[in-house]
Short mmCIF file of C-alpha atoms in Angstrom, two decimals:
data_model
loop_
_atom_site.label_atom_id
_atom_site.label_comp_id
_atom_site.label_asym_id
_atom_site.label_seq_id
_atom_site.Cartn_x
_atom_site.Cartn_y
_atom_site.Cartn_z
CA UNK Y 1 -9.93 -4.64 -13.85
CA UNK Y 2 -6.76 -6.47 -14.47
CA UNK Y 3 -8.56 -10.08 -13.65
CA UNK Y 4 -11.84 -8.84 -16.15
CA UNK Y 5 -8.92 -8.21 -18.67
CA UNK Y 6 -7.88 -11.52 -18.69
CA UNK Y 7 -10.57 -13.69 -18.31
CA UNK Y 8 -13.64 -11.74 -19.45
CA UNK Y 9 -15.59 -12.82 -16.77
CA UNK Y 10 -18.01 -10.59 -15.85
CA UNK Y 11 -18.13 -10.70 -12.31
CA UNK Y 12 -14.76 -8.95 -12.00
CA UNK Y 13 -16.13 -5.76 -14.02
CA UNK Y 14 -19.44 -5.46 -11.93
CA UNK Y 15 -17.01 -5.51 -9.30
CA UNK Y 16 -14.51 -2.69 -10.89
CA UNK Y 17 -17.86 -0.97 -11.61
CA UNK Y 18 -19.11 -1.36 -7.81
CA UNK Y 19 -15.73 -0.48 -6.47
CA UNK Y 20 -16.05 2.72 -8.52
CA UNK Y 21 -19.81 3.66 -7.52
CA UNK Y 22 -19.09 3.43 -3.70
CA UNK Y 23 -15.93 5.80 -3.92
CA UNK Y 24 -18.35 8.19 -5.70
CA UNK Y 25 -20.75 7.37 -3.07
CA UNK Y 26 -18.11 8.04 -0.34
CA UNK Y 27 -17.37 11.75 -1.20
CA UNK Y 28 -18.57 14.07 1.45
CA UNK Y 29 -20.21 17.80 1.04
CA UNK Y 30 -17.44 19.80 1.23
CA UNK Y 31 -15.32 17.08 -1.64
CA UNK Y 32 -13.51 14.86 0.59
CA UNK Y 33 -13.72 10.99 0.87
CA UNK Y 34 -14.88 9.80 3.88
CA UNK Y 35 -13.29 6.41 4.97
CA UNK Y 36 -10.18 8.17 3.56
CA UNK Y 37 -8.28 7.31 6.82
CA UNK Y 38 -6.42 4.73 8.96
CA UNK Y 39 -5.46 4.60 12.29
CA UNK Y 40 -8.63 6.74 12.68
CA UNK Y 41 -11.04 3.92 11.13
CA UNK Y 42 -13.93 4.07 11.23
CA UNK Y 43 -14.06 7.53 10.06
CA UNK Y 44 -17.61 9.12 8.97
CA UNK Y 45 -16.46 12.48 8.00
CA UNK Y 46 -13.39 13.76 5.60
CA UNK Y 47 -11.41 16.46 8.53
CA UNK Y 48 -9.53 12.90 10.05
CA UNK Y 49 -7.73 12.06 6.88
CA UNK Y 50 -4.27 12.80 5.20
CA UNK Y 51 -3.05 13.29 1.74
CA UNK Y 52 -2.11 10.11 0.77
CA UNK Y 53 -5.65 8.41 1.58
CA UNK Y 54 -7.24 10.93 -0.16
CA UNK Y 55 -4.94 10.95 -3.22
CA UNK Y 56 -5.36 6.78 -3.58
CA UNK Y 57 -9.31 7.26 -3.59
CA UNK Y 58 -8.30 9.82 -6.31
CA UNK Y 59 -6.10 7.48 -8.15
CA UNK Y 60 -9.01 4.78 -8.51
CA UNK Y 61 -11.26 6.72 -9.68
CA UNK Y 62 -9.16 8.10 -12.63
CA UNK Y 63 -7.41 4.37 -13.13
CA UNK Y 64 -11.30 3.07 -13.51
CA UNK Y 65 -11.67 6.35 -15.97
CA UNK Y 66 -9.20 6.03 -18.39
CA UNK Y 67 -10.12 2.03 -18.44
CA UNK Y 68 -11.52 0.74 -22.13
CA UNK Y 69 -14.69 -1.06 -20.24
CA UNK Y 70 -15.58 1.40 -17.77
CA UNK Y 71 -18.97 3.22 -17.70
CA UNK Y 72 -19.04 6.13 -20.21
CA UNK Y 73 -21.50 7.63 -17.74
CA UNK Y 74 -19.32 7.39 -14.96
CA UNK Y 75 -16.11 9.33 -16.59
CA UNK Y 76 -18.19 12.75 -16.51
CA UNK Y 77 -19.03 12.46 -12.55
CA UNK Y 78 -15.59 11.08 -11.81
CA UNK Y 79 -13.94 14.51 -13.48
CA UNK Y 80 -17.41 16.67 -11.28
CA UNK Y 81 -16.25 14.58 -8.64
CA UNK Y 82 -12.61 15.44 -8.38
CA UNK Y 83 -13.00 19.10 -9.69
CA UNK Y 84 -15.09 19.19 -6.38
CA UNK Y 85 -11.75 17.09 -4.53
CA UNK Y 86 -8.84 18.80 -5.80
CA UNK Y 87 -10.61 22.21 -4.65
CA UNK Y 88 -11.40 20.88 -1.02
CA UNK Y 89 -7.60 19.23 -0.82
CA UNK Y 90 -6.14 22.10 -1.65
CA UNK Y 91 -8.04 24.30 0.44
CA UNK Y 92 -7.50 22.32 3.88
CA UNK Y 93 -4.26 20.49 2.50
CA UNK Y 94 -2.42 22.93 0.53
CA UNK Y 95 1.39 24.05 2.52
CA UNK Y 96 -0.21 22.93 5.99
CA UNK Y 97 2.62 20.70 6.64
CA UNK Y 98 3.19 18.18 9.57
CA UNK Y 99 3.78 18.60 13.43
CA UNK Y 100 7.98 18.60 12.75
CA UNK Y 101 7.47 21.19 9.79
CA UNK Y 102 4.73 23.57 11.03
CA UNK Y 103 3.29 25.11 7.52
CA UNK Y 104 5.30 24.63 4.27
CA UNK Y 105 7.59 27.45 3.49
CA UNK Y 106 7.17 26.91 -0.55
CA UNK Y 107 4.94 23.69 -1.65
CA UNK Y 108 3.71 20.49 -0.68
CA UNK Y 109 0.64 19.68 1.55
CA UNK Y 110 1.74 17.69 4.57
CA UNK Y 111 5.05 17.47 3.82
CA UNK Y 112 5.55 14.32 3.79
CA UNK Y 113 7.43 13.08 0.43
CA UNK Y 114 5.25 9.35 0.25
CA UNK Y 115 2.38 10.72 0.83
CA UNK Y 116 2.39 14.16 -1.50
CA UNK Y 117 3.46 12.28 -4.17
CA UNK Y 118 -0.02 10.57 -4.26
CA UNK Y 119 -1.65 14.15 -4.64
CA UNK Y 120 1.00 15.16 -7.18
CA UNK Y 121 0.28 12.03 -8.85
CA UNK Y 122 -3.76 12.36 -9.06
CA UNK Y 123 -3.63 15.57 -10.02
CA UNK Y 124 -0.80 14.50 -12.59
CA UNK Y 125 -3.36 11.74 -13.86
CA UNK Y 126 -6.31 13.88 -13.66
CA UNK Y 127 -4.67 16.47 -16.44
CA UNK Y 128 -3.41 14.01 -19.01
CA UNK Y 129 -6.97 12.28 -18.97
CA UNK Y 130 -9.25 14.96 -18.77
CA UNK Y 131 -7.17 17.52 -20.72
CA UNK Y 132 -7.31 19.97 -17.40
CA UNK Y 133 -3.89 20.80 -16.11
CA UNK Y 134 -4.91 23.75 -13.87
CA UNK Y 135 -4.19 21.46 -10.15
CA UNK Y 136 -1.12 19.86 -11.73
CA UNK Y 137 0.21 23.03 -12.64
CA UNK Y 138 -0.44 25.10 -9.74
CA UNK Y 139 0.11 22.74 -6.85
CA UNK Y 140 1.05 19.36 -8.51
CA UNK Y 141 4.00 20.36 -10.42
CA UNK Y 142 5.86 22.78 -7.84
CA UNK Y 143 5.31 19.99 -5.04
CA UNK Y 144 7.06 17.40 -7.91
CA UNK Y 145 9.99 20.12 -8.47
CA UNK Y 146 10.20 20.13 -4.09
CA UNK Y 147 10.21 16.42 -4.10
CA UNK Y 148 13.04 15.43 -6.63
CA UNK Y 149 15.47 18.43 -5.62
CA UNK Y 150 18.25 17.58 -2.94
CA UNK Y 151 15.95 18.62 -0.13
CA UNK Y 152 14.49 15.30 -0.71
CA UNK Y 153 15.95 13.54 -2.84
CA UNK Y 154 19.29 12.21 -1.92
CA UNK Y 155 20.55 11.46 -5.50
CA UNK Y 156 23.83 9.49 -4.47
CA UNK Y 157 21.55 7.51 -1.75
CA UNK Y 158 18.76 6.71 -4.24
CA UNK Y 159 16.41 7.49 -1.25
CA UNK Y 160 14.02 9.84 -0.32
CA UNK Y 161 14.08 11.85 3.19
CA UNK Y 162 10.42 11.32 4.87
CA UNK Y 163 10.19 15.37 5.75
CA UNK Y 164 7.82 14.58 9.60
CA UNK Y 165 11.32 14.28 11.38
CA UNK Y 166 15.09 15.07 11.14
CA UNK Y 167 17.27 13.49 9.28
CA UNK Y 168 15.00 9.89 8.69
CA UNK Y 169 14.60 8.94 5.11
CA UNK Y 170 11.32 6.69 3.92
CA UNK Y 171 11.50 3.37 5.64
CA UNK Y 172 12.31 0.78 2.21
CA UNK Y 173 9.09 -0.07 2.15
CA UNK Y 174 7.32 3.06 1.18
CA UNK Y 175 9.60 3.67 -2.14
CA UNK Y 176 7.22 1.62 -3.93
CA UNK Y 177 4.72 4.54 -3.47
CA UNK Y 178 7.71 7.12 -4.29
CA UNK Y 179 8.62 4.77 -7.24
CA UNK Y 180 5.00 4.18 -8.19
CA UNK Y 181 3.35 7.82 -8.32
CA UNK Y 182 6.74 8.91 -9.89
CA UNK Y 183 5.67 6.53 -12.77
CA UNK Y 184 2.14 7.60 -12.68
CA UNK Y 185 3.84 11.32 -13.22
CA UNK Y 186 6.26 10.80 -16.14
CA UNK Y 187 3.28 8.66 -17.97
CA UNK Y 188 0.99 11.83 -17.81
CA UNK Y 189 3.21 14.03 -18.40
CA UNK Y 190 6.54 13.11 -20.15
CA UNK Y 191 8.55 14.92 -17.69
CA UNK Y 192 12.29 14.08 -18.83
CA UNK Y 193 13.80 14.44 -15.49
CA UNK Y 194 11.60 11.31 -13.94
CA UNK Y 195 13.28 8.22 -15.66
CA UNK Y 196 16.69 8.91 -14.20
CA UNK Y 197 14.88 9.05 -10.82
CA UNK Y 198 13.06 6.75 -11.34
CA UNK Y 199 15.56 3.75 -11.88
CA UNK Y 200 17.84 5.21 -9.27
CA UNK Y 201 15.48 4.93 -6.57
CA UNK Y 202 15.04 1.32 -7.98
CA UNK Y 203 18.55 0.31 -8.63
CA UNK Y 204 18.89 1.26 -4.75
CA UNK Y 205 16.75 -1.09 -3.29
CA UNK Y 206 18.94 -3.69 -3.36
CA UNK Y 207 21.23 -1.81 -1.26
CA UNK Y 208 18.70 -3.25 1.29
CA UNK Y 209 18.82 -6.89 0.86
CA UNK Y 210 20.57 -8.93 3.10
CA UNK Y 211 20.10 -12.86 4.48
CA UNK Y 212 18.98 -14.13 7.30
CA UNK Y 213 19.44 -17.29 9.26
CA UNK Y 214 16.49 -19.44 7.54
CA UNK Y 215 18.46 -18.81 4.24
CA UNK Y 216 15.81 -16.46 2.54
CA UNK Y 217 17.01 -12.79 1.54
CA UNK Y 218 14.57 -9.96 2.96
CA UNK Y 219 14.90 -6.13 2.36
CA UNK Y 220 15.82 -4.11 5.90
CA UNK Y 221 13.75 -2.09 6.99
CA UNK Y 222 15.19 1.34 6.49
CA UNK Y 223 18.56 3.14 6.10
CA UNK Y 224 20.44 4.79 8.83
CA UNK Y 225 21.86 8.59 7.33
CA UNK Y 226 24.32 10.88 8.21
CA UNK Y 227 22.55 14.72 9.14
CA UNK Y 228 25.32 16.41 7.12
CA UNK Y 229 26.55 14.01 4.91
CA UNK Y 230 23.73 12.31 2.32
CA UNK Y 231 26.47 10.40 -0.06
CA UNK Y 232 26.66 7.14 1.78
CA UNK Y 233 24.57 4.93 4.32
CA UNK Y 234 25.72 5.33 7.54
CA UNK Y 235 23.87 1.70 8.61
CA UNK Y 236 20.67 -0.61 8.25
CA UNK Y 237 18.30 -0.71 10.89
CA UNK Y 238 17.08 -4.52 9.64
CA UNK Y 239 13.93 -5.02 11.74
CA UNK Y 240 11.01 -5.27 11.36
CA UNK Y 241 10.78 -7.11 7.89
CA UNK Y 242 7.47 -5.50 6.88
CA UNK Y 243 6.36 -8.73 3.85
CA UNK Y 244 3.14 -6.57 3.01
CA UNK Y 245 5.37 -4.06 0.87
CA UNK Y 246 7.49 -7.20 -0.61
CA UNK Y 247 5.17 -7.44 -3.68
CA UNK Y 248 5.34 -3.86 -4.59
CA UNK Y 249 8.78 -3.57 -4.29
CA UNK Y 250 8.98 -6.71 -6.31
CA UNK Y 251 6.86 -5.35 -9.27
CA UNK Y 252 9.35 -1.76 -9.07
CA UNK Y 253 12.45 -4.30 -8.91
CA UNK Y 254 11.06 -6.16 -11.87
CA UNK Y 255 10.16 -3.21 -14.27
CA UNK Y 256 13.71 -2.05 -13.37
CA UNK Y 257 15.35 -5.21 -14.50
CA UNK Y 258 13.35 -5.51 -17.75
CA UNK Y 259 14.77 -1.94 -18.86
CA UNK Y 260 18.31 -2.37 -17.53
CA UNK Y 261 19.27 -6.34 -17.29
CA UNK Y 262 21.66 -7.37 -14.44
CA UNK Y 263 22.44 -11.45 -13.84
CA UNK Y 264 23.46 -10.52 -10.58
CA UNK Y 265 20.55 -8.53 -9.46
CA UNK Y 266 18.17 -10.55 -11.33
CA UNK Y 267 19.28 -13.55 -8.72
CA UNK Y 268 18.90 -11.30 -6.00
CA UNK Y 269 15.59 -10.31 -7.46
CA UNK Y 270 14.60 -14.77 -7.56
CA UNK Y 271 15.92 -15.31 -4.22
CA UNK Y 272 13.48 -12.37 -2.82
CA UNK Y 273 10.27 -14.15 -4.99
CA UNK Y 274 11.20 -17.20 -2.82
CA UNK Y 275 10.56 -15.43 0.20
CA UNK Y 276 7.46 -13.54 -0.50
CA UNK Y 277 6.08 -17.70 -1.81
CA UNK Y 278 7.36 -18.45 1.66
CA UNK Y 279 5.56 -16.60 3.70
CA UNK Y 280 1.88 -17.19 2.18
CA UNK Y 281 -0.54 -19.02 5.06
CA UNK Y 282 -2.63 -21.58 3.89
CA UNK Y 283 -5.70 -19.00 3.93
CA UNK Y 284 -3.87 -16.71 1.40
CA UNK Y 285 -2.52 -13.83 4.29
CA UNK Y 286 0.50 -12.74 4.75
CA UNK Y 287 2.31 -11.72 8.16
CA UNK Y 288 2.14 -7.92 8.10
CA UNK Y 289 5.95 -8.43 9.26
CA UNK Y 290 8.71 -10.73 11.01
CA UNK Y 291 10.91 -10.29 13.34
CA UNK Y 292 9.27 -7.71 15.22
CA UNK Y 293 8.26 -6.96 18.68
CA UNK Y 294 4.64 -7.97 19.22
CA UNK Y 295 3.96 -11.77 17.36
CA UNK Y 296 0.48 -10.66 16.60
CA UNK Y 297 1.56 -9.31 13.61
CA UNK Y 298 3.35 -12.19 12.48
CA UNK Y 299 -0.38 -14.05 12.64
CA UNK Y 300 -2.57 -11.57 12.95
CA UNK Y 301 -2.68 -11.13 8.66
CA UNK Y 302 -5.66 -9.79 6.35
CA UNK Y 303 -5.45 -10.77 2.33
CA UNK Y 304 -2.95 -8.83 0.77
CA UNK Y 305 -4.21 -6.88 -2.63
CA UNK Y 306 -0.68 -6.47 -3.77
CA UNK Y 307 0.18 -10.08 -3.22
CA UNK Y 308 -2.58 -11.05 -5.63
CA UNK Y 309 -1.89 -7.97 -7.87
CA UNK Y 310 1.44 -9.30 -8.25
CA UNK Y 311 0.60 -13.15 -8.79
CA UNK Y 312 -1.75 -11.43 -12.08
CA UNK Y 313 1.12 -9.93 -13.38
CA UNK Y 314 3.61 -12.69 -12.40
CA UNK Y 315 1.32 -15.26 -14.22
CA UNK Y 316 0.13 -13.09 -17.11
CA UNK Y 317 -1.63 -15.67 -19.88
CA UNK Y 318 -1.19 -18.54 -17.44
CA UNK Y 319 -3.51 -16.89 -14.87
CA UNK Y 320 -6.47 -19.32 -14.39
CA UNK Y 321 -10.01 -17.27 -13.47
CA UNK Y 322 -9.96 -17.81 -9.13
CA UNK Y 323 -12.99 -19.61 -7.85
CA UNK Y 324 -14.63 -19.06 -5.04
CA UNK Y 325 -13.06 -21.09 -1.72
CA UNK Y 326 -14.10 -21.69 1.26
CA UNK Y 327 -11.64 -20.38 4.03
CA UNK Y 328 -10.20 -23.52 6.11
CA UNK Y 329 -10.23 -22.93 10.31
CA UNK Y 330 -6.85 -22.04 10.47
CA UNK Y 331 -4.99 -22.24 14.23
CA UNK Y 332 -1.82 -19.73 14.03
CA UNK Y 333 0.59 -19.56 16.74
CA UNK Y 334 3.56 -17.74 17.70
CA UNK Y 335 4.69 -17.26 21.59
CA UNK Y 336 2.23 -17.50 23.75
CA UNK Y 337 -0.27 -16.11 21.16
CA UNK Y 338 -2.75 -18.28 19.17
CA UNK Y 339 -4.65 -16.56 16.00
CA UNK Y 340 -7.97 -18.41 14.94
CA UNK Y 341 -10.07 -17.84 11.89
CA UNK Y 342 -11.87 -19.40 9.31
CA UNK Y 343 -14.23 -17.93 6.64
CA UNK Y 344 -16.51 -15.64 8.86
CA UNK Y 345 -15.04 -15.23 12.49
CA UNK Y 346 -11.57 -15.02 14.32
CA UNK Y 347 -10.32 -14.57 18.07
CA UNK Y 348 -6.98 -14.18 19.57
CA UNK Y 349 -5.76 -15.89 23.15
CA UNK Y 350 -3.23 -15.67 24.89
CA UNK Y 351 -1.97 -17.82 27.33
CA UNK Y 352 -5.13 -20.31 26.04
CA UNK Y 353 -7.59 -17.46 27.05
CA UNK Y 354 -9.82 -15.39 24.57
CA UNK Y 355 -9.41 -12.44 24.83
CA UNK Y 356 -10.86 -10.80 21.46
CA UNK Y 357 -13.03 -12.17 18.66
CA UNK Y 358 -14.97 -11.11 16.18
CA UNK Y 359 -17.27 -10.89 12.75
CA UNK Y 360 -15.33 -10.15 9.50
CA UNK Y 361 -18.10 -8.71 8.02
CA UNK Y 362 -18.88 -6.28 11.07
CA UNK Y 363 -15.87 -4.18 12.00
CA UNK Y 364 -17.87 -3.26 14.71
CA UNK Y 365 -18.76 -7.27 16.11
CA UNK Y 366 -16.28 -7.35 18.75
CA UNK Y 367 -16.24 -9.34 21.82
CA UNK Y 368 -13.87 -8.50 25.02
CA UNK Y 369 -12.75 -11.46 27.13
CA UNK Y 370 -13.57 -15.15 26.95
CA UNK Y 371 -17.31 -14.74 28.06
CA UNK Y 372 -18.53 -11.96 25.91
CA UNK Y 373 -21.30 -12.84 22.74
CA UNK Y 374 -21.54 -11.28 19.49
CA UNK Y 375 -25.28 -11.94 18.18
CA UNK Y 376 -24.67 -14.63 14.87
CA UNK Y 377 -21.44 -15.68 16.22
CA UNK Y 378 -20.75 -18.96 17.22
CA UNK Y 379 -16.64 -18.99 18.26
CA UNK Y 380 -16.88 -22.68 19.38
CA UNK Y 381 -16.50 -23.38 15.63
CA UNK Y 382 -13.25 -22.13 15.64
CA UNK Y 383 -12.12 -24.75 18.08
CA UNK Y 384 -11.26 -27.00 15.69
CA UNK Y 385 -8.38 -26.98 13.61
CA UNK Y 386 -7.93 -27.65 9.40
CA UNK Y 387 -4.78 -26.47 9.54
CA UNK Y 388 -2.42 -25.70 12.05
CA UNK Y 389 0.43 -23.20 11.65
CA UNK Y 390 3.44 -22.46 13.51
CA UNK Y 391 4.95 -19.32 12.57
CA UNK Y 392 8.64 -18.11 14.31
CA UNK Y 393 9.94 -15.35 12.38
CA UNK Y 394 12.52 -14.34 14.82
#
């Protein structure tokens, strides 16, 4: 939508529009999405699932409904389609809680503050658009109240505590969903208490930064908190440096700064831009993070959405309508582990012997061991190098 916006070319509607038809088409019997999953994948029915995959389907729908260029046809089955969603959610969703919690003593659905903010979100959306606040008010708004209250919210930390173990607040990198759907909430529904929390949450994030040996700042991984005592930090645990959430965090960070300048931050702010340009690959992936245990998922990268999301905001009226490329064969290392891939295949060896590849565009196209076929693959022509890359990270 955003690159249609800006460049009128019509190839990125009919893809908005597209987008939009196959999350219709995705919505099972009983009102769920299936697909709506993650470790589970591939998923063909809507019972292995969890609030926050259903609540993002939910989200682009209503984003692709309220949109100036969007179907008018469409806007009428999105609303059937989410009167039938909201229903099933909340019947199979609603107070069930985690496996810490058990069921939820007062609201919420799994208890989990990232991921019912989504729902609360959605359904927060949902009203303002379609002028039908009966969700929102009956499960959207008390989960909202849970969320931003001190059983949650730790005002004086500018975090949130996750709620599927003790005393562990969301890891850094999943405030930009806390941030995000709280914006989502105050712009449907003007609640005056979401601001405040809103730049709070924000302002904190650079409690997070910190340098590392290469020079470049990166945000830690998550705070360490006292049980009893949610005024102060009690320590950072810094690893691993997860760059897929950089962007996001970036765009909250920037938003921030543009109502509430700050030289100081705003360097800060530059210094972590430089980092997230640093760790692009040649084929336009990013590691999913540094520093980590297992190097495969320092190379191991698919495109990032919010990388490129952020580049269209970044660049604004500068942004030039992307071509089509061609992917280069692109030879990633790191240990003993090599990554290969170029515009249709990929393999990983280790120790200079295969032992996966596969098809891109078949999830399912996977070959075990360095002997195995898949039918229309040909992994000899990923023996050969356009670029080789070297990636350390630790």
């Amino acid at each position: 939508m955003q690159l249609y916006e800006r460049t009128l070319d019509q190839r990125w509607r009919w893809q908005a529009d597209d987008i939009a038809a196959q999350v219709l088409h995705l919505q099972a019997p009983d009102g769920g999405f299936i697909h709506a999953a993650n470790e589970f994948e591939p998923s063909y029915t809507s019972s292995l699932t969890c609030p926050i995959h259903q609540g993002l389907g939910a989200l682009a729908l209503l984003c692709y409904a309220e949109w100036p260029h969007a179907w008018p046809e469409r806007r009428n089955l999105i609303r059937e389609a989410l009167q039938r969603h909201f229903a099933w959610l909340c019947k199979n969703w609603w107070l069930r809680g985690n496996v810490w919690t058990g069921p939820l003593p007062q609201a919420g659905f799994c208890g989990v503050s990232n991921q019912d903010l989504v729902v609360v979100a959605a359904m927060a959306k949902y009203a303002a658009i379609y002028g039908d606040d009966e969700y929102f008010q009956r499960y959207g708004k008390p989960t909202l109240n849970l969320y931003i209250s001190p059983r949650y919210y730790h005002e004086s930390l500018g975090l949130f505590e996750r709620g599927d173990k003790p005393n562990f607040v969301e890891r850094t990198g999943y405030h930009y969903l806390v941030i995000t759907m709280l914006e989502i909430a105050h712009a449907a529904t003007g609640d005056a208490r979401l601001p405040s929390v809103i730049d709070n949450t924000c302002r904190h994030l650079f409690d997070a930064v910190h340098e590392e040996a290469d020079g470049l700042l990166y945000l830690a991984w998550g705070a360490q908190t006292y049980s009893e005592d949610k005024g102060r930090v009690a320590g950072w645990d810094l690893y691993p440096h997860v760059m897929t959430d950089l962007a996001p965090l970036l765009e909250n960070m920037a938003a921030y700064l543009q109502r509430h300048p700050d030289g100081e931050k705003e360097a800060v702010f530059r210094r972590l831009e430089k980092t997230l340009a640093a760790h692009v690959y040649s084929d336009g992936t990013q590691p999913l993070n540094l520093r980590g245990e297992d190097p495969l998922f320092r190379i191991a990268c698919t495109f990032s959405t919010p990388l490129w999301y952020y580049a269209i905001l970044r660049l604004g009226d500068r942004l030039q309508n992307p071509s089509p490329v061609v992917l280069p064969t692109v030879h990633r290392r790191c240990r003993n582990i090599v990554w290969k891939t170029n515009q249709t295949m990929w393999s990983i060896e280790v120790d200079g012997r295969r032992e996966f590849a596969g098809l891109k565009a078949n999830e399912s196209g996977i070959s075990i061991g360095p002997d195995e076929v898949v039918y229309g693959a040909d992994f000899s022509l990923l023996d050969e190098p356009d670029v080789v890359e070297h990636v350390v990270g630790d």
